[in-house]
PDB file of N, CA, C and O in Angstrom:
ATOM      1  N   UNK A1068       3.016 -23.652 -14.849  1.00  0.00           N
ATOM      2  CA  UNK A1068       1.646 -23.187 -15.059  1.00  0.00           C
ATOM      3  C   UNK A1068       0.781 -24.326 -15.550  1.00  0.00           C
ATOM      4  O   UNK A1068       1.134 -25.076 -16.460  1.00  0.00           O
ATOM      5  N   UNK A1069      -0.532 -24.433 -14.814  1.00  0.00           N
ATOM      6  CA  UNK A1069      -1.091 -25.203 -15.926  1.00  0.00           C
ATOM      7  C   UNK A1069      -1.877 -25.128 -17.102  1.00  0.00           C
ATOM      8  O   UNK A1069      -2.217 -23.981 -17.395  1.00  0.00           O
ATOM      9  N   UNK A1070      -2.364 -26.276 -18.061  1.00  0.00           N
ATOM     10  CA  UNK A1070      -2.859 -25.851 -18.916  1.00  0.00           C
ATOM     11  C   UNK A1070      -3.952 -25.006 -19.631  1.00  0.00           C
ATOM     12  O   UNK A1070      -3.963 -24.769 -20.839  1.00  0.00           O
ATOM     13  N   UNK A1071      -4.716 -24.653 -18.873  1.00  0.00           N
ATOM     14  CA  UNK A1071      -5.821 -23.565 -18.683  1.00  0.00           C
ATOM     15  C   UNK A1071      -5.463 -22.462 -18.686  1.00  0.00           C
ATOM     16  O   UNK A1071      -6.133 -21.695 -19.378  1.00  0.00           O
ATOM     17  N   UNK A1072      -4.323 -21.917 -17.965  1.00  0.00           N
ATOM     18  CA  UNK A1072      -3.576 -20.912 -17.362  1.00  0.00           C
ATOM     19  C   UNK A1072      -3.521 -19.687 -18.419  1.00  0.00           C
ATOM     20  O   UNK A1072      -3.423 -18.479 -18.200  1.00  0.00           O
ATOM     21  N   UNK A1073      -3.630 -20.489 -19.795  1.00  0.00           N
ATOM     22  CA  UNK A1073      -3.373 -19.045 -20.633  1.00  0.00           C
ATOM     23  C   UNK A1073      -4.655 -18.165 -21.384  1.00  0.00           C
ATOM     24  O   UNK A1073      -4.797 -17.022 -21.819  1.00  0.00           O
ATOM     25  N   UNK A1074      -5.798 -19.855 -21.223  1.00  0.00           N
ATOM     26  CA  UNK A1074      -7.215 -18.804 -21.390  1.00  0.00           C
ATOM     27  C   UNK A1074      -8.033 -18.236 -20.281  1.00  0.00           C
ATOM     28  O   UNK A1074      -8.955 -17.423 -20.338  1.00  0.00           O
ATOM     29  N   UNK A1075      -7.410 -18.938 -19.098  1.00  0.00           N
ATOM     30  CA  UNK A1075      -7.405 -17.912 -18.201  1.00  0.00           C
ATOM     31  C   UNK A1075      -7.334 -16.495 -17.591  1.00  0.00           C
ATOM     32  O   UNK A1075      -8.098 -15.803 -16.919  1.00  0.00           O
ATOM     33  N   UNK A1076      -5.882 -16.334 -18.198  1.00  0.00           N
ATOM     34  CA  UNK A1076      -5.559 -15.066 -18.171  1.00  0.00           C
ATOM     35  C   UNK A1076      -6.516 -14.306 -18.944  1.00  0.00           C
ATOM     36  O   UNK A1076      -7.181 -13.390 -18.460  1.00  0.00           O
ATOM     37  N   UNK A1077      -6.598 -14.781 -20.437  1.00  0.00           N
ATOM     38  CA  UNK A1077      -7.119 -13.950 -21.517  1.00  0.00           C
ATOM     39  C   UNK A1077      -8.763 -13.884 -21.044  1.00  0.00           C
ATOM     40  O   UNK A1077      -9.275 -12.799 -21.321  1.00  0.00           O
ATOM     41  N   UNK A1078      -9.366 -14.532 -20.602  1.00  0.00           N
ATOM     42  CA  UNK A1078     -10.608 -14.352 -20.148  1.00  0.00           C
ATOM     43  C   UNK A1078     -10.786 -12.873 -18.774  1.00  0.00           C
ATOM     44  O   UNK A1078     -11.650 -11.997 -18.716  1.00  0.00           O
ATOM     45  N   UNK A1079      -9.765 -13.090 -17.987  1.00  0.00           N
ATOM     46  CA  UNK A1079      -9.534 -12.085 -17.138  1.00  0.00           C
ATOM     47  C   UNK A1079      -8.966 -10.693 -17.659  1.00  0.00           C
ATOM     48  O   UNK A1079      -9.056  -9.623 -17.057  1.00  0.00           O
ATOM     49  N   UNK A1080      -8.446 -10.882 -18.725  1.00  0.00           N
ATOM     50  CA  UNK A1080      -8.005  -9.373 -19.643  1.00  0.00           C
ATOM     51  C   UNK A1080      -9.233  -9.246 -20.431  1.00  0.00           C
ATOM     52  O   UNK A1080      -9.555  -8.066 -20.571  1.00  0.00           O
ATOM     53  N   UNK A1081      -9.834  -9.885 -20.856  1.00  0.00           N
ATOM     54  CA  UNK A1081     -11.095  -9.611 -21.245  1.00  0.00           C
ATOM     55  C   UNK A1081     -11.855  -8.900 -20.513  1.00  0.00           C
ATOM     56  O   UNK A1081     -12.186  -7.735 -20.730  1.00  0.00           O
ATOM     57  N   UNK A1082     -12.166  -9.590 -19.598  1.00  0.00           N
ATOM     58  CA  UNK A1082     -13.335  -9.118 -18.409  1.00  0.00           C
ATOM     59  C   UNK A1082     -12.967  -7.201 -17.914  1.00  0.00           C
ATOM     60  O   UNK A1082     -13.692  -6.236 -17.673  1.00  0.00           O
ATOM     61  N   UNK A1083     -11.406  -7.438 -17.960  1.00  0.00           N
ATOM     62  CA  UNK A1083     -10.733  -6.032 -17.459  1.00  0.00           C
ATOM     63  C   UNK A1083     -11.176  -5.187 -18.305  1.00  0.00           C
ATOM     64  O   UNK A1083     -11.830  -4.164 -18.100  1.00  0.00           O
ATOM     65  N   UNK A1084     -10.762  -5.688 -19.385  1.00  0.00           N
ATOM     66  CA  UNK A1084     -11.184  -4.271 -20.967  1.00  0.00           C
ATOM     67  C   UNK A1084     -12.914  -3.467 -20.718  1.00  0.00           C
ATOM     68  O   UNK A1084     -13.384  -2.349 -20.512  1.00  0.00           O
ATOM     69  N   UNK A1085     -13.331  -4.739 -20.883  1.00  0.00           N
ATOM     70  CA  UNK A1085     -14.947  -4.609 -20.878  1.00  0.00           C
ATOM     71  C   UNK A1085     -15.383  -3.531 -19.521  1.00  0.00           C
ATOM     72  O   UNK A1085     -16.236  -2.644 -19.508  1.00  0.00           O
ATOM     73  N   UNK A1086     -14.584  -3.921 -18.581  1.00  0.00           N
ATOM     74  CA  UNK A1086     -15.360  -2.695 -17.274  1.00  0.00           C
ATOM     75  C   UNK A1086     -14.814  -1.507 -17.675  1.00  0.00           C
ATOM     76  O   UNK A1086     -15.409  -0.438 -17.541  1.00  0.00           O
ATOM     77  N   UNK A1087     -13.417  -1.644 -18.295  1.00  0.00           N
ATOM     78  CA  UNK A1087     -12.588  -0.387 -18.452  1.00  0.00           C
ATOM     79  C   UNK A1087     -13.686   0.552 -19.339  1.00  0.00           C
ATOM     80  O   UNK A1087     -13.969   1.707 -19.023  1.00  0.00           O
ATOM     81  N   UNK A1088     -14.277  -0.193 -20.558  1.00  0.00           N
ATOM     82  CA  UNK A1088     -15.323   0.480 -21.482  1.00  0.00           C
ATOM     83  C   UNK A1088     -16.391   0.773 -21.119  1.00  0.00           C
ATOM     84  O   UNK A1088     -16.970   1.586 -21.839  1.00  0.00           O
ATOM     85  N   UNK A1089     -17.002   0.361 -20.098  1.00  0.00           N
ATOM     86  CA  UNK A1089     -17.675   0.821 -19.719  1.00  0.00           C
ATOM     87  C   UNK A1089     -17.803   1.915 -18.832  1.00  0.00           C
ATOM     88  O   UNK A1089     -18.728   2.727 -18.848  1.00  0.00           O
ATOM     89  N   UNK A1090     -16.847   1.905 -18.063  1.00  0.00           N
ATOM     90  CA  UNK A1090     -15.966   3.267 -17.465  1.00  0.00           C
ATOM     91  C   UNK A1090     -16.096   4.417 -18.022  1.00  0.00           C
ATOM     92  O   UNK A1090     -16.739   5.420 -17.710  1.00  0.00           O
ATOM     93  N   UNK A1091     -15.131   4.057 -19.241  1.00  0.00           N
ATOM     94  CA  UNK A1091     -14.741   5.156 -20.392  1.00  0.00           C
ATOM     95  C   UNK A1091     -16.266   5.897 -20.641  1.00  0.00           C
ATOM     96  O   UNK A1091     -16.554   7.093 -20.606  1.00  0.00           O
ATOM     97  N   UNK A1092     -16.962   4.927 -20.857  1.00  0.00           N
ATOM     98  CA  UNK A1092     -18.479   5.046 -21.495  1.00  0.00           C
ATOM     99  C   UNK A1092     -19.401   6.106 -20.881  1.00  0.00           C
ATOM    100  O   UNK A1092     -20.193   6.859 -21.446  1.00  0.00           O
ATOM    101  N   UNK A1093     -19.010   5.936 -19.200  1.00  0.00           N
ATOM    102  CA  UNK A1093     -20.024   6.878 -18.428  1.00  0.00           C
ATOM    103  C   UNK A1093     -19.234   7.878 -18.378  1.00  0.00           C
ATOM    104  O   UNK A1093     -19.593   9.015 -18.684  1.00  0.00           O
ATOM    105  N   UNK A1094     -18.155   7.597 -18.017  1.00  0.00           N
ATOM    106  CA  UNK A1094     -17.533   9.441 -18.127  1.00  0.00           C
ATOM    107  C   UNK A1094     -17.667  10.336 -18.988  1.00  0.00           C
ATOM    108  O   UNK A1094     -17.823  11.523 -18.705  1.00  0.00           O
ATOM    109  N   UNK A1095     -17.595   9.598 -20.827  1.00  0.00           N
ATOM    110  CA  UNK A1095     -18.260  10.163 -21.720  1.00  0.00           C
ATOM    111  C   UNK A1095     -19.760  10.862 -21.552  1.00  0.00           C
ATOM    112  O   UNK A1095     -20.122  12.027 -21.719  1.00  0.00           O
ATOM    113  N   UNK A1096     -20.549   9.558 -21.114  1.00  0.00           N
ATOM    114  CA  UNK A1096     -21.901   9.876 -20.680  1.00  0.00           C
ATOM    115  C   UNK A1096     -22.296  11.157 -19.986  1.00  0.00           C
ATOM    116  O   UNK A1096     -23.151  11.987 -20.296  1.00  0.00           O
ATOM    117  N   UNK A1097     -21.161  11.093 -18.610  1.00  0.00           N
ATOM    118  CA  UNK A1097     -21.551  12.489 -17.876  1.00  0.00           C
ATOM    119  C   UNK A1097     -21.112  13.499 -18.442  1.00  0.00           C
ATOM    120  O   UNK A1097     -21.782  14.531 -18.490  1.00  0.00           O
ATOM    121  N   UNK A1098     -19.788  13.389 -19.031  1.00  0.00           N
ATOM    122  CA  UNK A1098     -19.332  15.037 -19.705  1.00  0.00           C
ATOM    123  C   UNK A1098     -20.213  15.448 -20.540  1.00  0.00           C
ATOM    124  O   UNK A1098     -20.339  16.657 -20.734  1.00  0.00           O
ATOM    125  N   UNK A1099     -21.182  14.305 -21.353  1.00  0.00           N
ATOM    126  CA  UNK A1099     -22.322  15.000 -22.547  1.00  0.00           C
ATOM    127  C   UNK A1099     -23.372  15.311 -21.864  1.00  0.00           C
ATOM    128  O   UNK A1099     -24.164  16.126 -22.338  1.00  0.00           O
ATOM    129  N   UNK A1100     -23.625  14.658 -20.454  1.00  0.00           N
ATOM    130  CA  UNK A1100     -25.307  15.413 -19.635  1.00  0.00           C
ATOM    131  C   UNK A1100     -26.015  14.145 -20.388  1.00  0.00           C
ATOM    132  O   UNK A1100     -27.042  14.481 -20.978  1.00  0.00           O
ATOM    133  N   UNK A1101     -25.739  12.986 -20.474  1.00  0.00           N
ATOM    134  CA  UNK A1101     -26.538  12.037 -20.899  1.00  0.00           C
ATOM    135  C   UNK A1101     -27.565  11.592 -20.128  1.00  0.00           C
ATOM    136  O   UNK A1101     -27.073  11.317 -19.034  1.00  0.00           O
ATOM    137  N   UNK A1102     -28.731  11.378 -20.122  1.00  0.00           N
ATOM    138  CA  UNK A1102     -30.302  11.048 -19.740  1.00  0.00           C
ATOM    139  C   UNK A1102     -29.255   9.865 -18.387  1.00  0.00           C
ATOM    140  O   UNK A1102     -28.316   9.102 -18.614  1.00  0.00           O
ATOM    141  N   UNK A1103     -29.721  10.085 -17.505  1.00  0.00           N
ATOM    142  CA  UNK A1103     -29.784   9.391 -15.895  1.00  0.00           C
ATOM    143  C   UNK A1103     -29.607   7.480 -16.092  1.00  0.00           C
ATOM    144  O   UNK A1103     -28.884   6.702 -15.471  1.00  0.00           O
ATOM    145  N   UNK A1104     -30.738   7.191 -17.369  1.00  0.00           N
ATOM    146  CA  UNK A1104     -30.671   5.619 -17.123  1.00  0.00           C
ATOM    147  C   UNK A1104     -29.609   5.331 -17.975  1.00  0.00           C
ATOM    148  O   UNK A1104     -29.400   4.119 -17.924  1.00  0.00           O
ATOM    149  N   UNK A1105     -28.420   6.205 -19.158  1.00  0.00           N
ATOM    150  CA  UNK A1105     -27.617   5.451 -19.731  1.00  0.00           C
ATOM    151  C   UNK A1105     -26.513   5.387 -18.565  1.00  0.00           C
ATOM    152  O   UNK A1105     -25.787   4.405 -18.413  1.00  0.00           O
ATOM    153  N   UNK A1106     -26.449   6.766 -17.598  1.00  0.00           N
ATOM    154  CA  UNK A1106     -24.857   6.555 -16.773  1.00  0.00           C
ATOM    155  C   UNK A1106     -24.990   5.797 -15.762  1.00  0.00           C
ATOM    156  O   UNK A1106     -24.124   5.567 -14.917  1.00  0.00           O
ATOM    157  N   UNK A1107     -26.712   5.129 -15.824  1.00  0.00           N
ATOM    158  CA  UNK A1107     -26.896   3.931 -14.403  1.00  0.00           C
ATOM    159  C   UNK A1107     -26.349   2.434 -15.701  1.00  0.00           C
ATOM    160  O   UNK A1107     -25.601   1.521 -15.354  1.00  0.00           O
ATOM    161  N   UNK A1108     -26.791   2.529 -16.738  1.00  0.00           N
ATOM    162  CA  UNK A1108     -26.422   1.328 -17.388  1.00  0.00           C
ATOM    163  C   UNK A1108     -24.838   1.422 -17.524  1.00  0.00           C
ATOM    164  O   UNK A1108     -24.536   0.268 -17.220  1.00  0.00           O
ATOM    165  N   UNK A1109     -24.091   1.829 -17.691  1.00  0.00           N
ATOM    166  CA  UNK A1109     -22.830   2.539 -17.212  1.00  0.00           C
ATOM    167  C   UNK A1109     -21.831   1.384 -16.233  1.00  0.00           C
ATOM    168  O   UNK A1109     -20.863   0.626 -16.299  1.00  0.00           O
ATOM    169  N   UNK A1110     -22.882   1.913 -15.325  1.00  0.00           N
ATOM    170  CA  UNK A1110     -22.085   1.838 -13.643  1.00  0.00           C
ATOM    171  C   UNK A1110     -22.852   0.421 -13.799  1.00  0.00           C
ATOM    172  O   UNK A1110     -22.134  -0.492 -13.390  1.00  0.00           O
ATOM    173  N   UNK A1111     -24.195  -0.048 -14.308  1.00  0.00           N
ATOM    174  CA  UNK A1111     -24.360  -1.298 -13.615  1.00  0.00           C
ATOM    175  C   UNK A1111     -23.012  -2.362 -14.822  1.00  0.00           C
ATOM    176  O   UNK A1111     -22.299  -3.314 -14.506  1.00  0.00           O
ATOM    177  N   UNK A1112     -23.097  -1.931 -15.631  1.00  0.00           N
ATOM    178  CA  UNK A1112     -21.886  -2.642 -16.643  1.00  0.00           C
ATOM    179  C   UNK A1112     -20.548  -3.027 -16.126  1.00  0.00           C
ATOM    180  O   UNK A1112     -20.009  -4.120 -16.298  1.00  0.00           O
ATOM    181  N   UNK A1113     -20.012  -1.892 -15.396  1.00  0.00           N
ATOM    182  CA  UNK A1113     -18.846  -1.609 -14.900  1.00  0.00           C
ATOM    183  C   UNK A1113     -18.863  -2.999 -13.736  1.00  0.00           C
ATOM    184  O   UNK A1113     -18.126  -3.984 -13.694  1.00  0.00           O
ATOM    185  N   UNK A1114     -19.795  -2.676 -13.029  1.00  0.00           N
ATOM    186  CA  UNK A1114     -20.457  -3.314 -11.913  1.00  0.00           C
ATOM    187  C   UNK A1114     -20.097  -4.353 -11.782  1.00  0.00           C
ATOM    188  O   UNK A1114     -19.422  -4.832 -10.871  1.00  0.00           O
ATOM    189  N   UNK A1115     -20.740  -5.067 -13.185  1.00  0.00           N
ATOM    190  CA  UNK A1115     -21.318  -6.776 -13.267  1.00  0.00           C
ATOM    191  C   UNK A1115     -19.516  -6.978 -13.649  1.00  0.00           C
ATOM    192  O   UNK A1115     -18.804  -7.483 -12.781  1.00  0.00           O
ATOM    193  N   UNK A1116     -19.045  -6.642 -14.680  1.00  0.00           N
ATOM    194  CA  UNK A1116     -17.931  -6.742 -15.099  1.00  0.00           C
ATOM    195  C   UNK A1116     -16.393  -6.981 -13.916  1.00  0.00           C
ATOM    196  O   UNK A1116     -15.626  -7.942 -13.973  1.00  0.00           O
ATOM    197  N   UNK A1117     -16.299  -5.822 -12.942  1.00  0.00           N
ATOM    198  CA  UNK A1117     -15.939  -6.161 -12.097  1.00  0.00           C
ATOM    199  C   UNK A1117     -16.328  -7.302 -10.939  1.00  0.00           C
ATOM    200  O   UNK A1117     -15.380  -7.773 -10.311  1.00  0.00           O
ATOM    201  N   UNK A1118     -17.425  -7.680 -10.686  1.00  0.00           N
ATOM    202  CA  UNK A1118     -18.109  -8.602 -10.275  1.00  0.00           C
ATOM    203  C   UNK A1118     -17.455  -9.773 -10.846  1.00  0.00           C
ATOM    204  O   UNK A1118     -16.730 -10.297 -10.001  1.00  0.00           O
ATOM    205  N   UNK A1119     -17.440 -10.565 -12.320  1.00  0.00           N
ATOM    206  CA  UNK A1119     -16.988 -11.210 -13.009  1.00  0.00           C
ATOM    207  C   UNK A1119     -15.718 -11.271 -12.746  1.00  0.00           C
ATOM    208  O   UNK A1119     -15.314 -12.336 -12.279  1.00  0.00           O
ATOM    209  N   UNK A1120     -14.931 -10.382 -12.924  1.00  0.00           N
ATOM    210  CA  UNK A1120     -13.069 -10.418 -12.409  1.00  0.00           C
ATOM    211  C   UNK A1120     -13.067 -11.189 -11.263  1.00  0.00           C
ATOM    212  O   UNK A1120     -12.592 -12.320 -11.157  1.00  0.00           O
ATOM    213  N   UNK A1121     -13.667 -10.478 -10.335  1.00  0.00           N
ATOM    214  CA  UNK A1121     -13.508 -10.917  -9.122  1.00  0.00           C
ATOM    215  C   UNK A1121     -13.122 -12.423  -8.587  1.00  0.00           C
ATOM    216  O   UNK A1121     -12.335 -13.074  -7.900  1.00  0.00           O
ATOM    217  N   UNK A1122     -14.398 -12.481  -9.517  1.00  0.00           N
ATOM    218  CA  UNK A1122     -15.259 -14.356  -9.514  1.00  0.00           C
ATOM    219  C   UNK A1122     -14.151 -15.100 -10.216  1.00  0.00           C
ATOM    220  O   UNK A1122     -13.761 -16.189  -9.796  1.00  0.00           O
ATOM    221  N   UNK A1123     -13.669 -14.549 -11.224  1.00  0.00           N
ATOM    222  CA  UNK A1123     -12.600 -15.327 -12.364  1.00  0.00           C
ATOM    223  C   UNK A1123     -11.512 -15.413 -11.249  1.00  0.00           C
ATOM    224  O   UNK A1123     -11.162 -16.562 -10.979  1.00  0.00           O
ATOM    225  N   UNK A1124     -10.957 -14.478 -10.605  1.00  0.00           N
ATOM    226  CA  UNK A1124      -9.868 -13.558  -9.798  1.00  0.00           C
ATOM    227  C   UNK A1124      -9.590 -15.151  -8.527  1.00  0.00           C
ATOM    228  O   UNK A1124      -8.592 -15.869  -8.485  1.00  0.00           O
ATOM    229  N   UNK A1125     -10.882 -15.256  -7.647  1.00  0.00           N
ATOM    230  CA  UNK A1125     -10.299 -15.845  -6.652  1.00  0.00           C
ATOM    231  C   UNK A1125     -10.876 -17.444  -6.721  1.00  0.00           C
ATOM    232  O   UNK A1125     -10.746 -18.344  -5.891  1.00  0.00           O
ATOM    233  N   UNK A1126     -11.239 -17.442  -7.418  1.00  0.00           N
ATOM    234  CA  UNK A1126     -11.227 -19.055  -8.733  1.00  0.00           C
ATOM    235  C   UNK A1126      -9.674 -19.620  -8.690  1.00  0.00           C
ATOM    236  O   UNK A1126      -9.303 -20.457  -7.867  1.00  0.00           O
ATOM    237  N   UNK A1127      -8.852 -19.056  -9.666  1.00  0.00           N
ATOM    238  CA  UNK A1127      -8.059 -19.152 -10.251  1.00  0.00           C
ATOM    239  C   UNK A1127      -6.830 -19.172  -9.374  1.00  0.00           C
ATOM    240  O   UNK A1127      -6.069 -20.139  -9.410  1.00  0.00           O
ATOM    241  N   UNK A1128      -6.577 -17.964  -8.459  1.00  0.00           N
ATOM    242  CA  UNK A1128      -5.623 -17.417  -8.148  1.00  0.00           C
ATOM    243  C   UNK A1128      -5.435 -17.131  -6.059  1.00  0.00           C
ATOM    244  O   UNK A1128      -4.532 -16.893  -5.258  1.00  0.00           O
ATOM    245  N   UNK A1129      -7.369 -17.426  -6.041  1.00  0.00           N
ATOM    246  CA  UNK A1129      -7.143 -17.074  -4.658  1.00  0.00           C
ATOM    247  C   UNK A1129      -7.967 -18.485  -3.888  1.00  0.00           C
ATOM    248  O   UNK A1129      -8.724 -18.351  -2.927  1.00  0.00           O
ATOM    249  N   UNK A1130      -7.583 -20.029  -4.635  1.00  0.00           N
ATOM    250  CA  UNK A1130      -8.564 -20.766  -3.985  1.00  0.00           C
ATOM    251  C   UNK A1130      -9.230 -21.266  -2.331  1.00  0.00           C
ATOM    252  O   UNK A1130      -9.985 -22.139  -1.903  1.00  0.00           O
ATOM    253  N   UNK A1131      -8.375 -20.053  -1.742  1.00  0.00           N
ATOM    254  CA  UNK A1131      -8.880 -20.421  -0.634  1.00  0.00           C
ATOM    255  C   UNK A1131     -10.468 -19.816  -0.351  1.00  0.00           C
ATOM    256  O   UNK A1131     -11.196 -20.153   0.583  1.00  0.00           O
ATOM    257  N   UNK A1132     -10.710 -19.066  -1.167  1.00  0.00           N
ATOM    258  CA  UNK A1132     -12.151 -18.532  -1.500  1.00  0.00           C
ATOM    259  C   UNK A1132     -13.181 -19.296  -2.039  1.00  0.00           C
ATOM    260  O   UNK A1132     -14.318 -18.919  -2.324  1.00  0.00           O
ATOM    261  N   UNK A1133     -12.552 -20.709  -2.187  1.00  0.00           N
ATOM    262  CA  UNK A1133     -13.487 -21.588  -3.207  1.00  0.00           C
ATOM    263  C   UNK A1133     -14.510 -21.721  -1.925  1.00  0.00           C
ATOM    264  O   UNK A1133     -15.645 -21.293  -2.136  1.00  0.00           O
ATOM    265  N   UNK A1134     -14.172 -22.402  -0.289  1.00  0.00           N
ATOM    266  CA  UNK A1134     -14.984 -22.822   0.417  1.00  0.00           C
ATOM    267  C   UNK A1134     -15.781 -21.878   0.699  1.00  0.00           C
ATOM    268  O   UNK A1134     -16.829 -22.522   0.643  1.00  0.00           O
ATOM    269  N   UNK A1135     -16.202 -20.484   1.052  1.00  0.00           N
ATOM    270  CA  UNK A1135     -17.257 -19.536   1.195  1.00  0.00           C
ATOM    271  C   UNK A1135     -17.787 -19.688   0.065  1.00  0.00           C
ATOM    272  O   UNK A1135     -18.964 -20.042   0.129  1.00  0.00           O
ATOM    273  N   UNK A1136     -17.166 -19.491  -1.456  1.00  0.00           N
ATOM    274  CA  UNK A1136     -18.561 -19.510  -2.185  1.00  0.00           C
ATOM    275  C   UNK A1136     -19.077 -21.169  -2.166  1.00  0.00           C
ATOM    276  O   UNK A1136     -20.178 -21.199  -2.716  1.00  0.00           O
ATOM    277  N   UNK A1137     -18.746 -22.265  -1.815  1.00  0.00           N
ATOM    278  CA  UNK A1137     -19.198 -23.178  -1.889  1.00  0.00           C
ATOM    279  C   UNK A1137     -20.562 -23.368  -0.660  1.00  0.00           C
ATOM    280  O   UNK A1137     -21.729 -23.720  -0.834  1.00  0.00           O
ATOM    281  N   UNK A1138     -20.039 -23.087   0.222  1.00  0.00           N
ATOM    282  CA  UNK A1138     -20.631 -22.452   1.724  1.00  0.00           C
ATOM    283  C   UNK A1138     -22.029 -21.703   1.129  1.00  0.00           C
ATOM    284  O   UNK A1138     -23.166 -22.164   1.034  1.00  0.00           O
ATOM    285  N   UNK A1139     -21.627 -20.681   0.850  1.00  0.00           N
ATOM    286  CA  UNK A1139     -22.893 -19.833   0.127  1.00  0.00           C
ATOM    287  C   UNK A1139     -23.838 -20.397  -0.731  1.00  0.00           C
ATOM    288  O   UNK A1139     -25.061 -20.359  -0.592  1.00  0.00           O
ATOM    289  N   UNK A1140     -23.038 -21.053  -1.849  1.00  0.00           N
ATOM    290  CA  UNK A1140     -24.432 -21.680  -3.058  1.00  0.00           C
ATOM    291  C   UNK A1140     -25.093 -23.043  -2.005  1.00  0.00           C
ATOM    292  O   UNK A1140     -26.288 -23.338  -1.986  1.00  0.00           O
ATOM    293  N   UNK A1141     -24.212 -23.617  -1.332  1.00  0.00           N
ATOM    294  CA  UNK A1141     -25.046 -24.894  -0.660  1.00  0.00           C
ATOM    295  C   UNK A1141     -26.118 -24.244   0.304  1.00  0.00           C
ATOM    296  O   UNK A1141     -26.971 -24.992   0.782  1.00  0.00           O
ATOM    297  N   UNK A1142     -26.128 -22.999   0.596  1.00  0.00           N
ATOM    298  CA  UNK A1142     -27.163 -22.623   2.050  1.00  0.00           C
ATOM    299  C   UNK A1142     -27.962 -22.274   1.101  1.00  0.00           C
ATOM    300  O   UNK A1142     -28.783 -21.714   1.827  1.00  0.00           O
ATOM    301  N   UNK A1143     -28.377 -22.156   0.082  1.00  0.00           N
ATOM    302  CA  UNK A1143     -29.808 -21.831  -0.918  1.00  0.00           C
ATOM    303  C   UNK A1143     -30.180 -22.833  -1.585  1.00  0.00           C
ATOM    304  O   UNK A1143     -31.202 -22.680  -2.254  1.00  0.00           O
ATOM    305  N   UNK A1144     -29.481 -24.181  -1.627  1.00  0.00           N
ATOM    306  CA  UNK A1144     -29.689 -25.098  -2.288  1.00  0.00           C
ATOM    307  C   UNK A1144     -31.067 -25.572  -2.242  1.00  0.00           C
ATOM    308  O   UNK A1144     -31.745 -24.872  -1.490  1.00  0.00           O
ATOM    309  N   UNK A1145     -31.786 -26.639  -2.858  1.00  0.00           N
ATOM    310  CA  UNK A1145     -33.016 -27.095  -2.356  1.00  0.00           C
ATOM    311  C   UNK A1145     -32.755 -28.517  -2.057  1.00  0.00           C
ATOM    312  O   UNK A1145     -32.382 -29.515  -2.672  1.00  0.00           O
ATOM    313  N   UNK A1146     -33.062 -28.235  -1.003  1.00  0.00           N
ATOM    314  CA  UNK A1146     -33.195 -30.103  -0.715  1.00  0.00           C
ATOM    315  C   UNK A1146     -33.864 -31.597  -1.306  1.00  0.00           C
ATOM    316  O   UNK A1146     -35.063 -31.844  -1.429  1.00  0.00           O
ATOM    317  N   UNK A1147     -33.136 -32.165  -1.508  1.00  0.00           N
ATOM    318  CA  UNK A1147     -33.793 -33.133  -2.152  1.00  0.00           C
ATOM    319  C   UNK A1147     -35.001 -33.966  -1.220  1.00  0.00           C
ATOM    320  O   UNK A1147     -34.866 -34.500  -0.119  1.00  0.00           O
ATOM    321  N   UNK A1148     -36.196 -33.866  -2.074  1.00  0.00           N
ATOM    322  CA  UNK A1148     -36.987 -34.590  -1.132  1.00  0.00           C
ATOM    323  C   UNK A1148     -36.970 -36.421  -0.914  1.00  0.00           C
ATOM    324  O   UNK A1148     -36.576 -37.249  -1.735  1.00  0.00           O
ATOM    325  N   UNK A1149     -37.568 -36.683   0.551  1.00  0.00           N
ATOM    326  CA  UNK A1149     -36.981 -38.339   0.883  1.00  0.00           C
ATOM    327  C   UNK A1149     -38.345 -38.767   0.624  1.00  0.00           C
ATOM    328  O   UNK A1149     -39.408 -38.198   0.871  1.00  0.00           O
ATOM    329  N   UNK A1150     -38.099 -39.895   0.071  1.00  0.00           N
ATOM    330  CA  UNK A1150     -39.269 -40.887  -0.345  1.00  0.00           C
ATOM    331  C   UNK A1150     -38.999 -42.354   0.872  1.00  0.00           C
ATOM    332  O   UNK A1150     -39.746 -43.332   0.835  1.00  0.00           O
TER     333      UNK A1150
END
């Protein structure tokens, strides 16, 4: 393994907990009939959180994913202007 490997993980068990709570959070939310924008803040939590795994996920573990997102951030880039 290398040396990163173990705050790695812990950053990715992190990230897991956090969607899990937020999970937990809206289901709470809906069983109480909670107002519409907390079980959208909810789901967008869950959202971003899983989003984040993902990103940590094929970083780490799936680098053949590095070249699409590299692919992706370079097609929005701004070009440097020529003098």
């Amino acid at each position: 393994t290398s040396p990163g490997s173990s705050n790695i993980k812990t950053v990715v068990i992190l990230i897991a907990l956090g969607s899990i709570g937020w999970l937990a959070a809206g289901v709470v939310a809906l069983a109480m009939g909670a107002e519409s924008k907390v079980i959208w803040t909810c789901v967008v939590g869950a959202a971003l959180g899983a989003l984040e795994f993902v990103i940590q996920y094929d970083d780490h573990v799936a680098p053949e994913f590095k070249e699409l997102k590299n692919y992706a951030s370079s097609a929005v880039a701004i070009p440097r202007s020529t003098r």
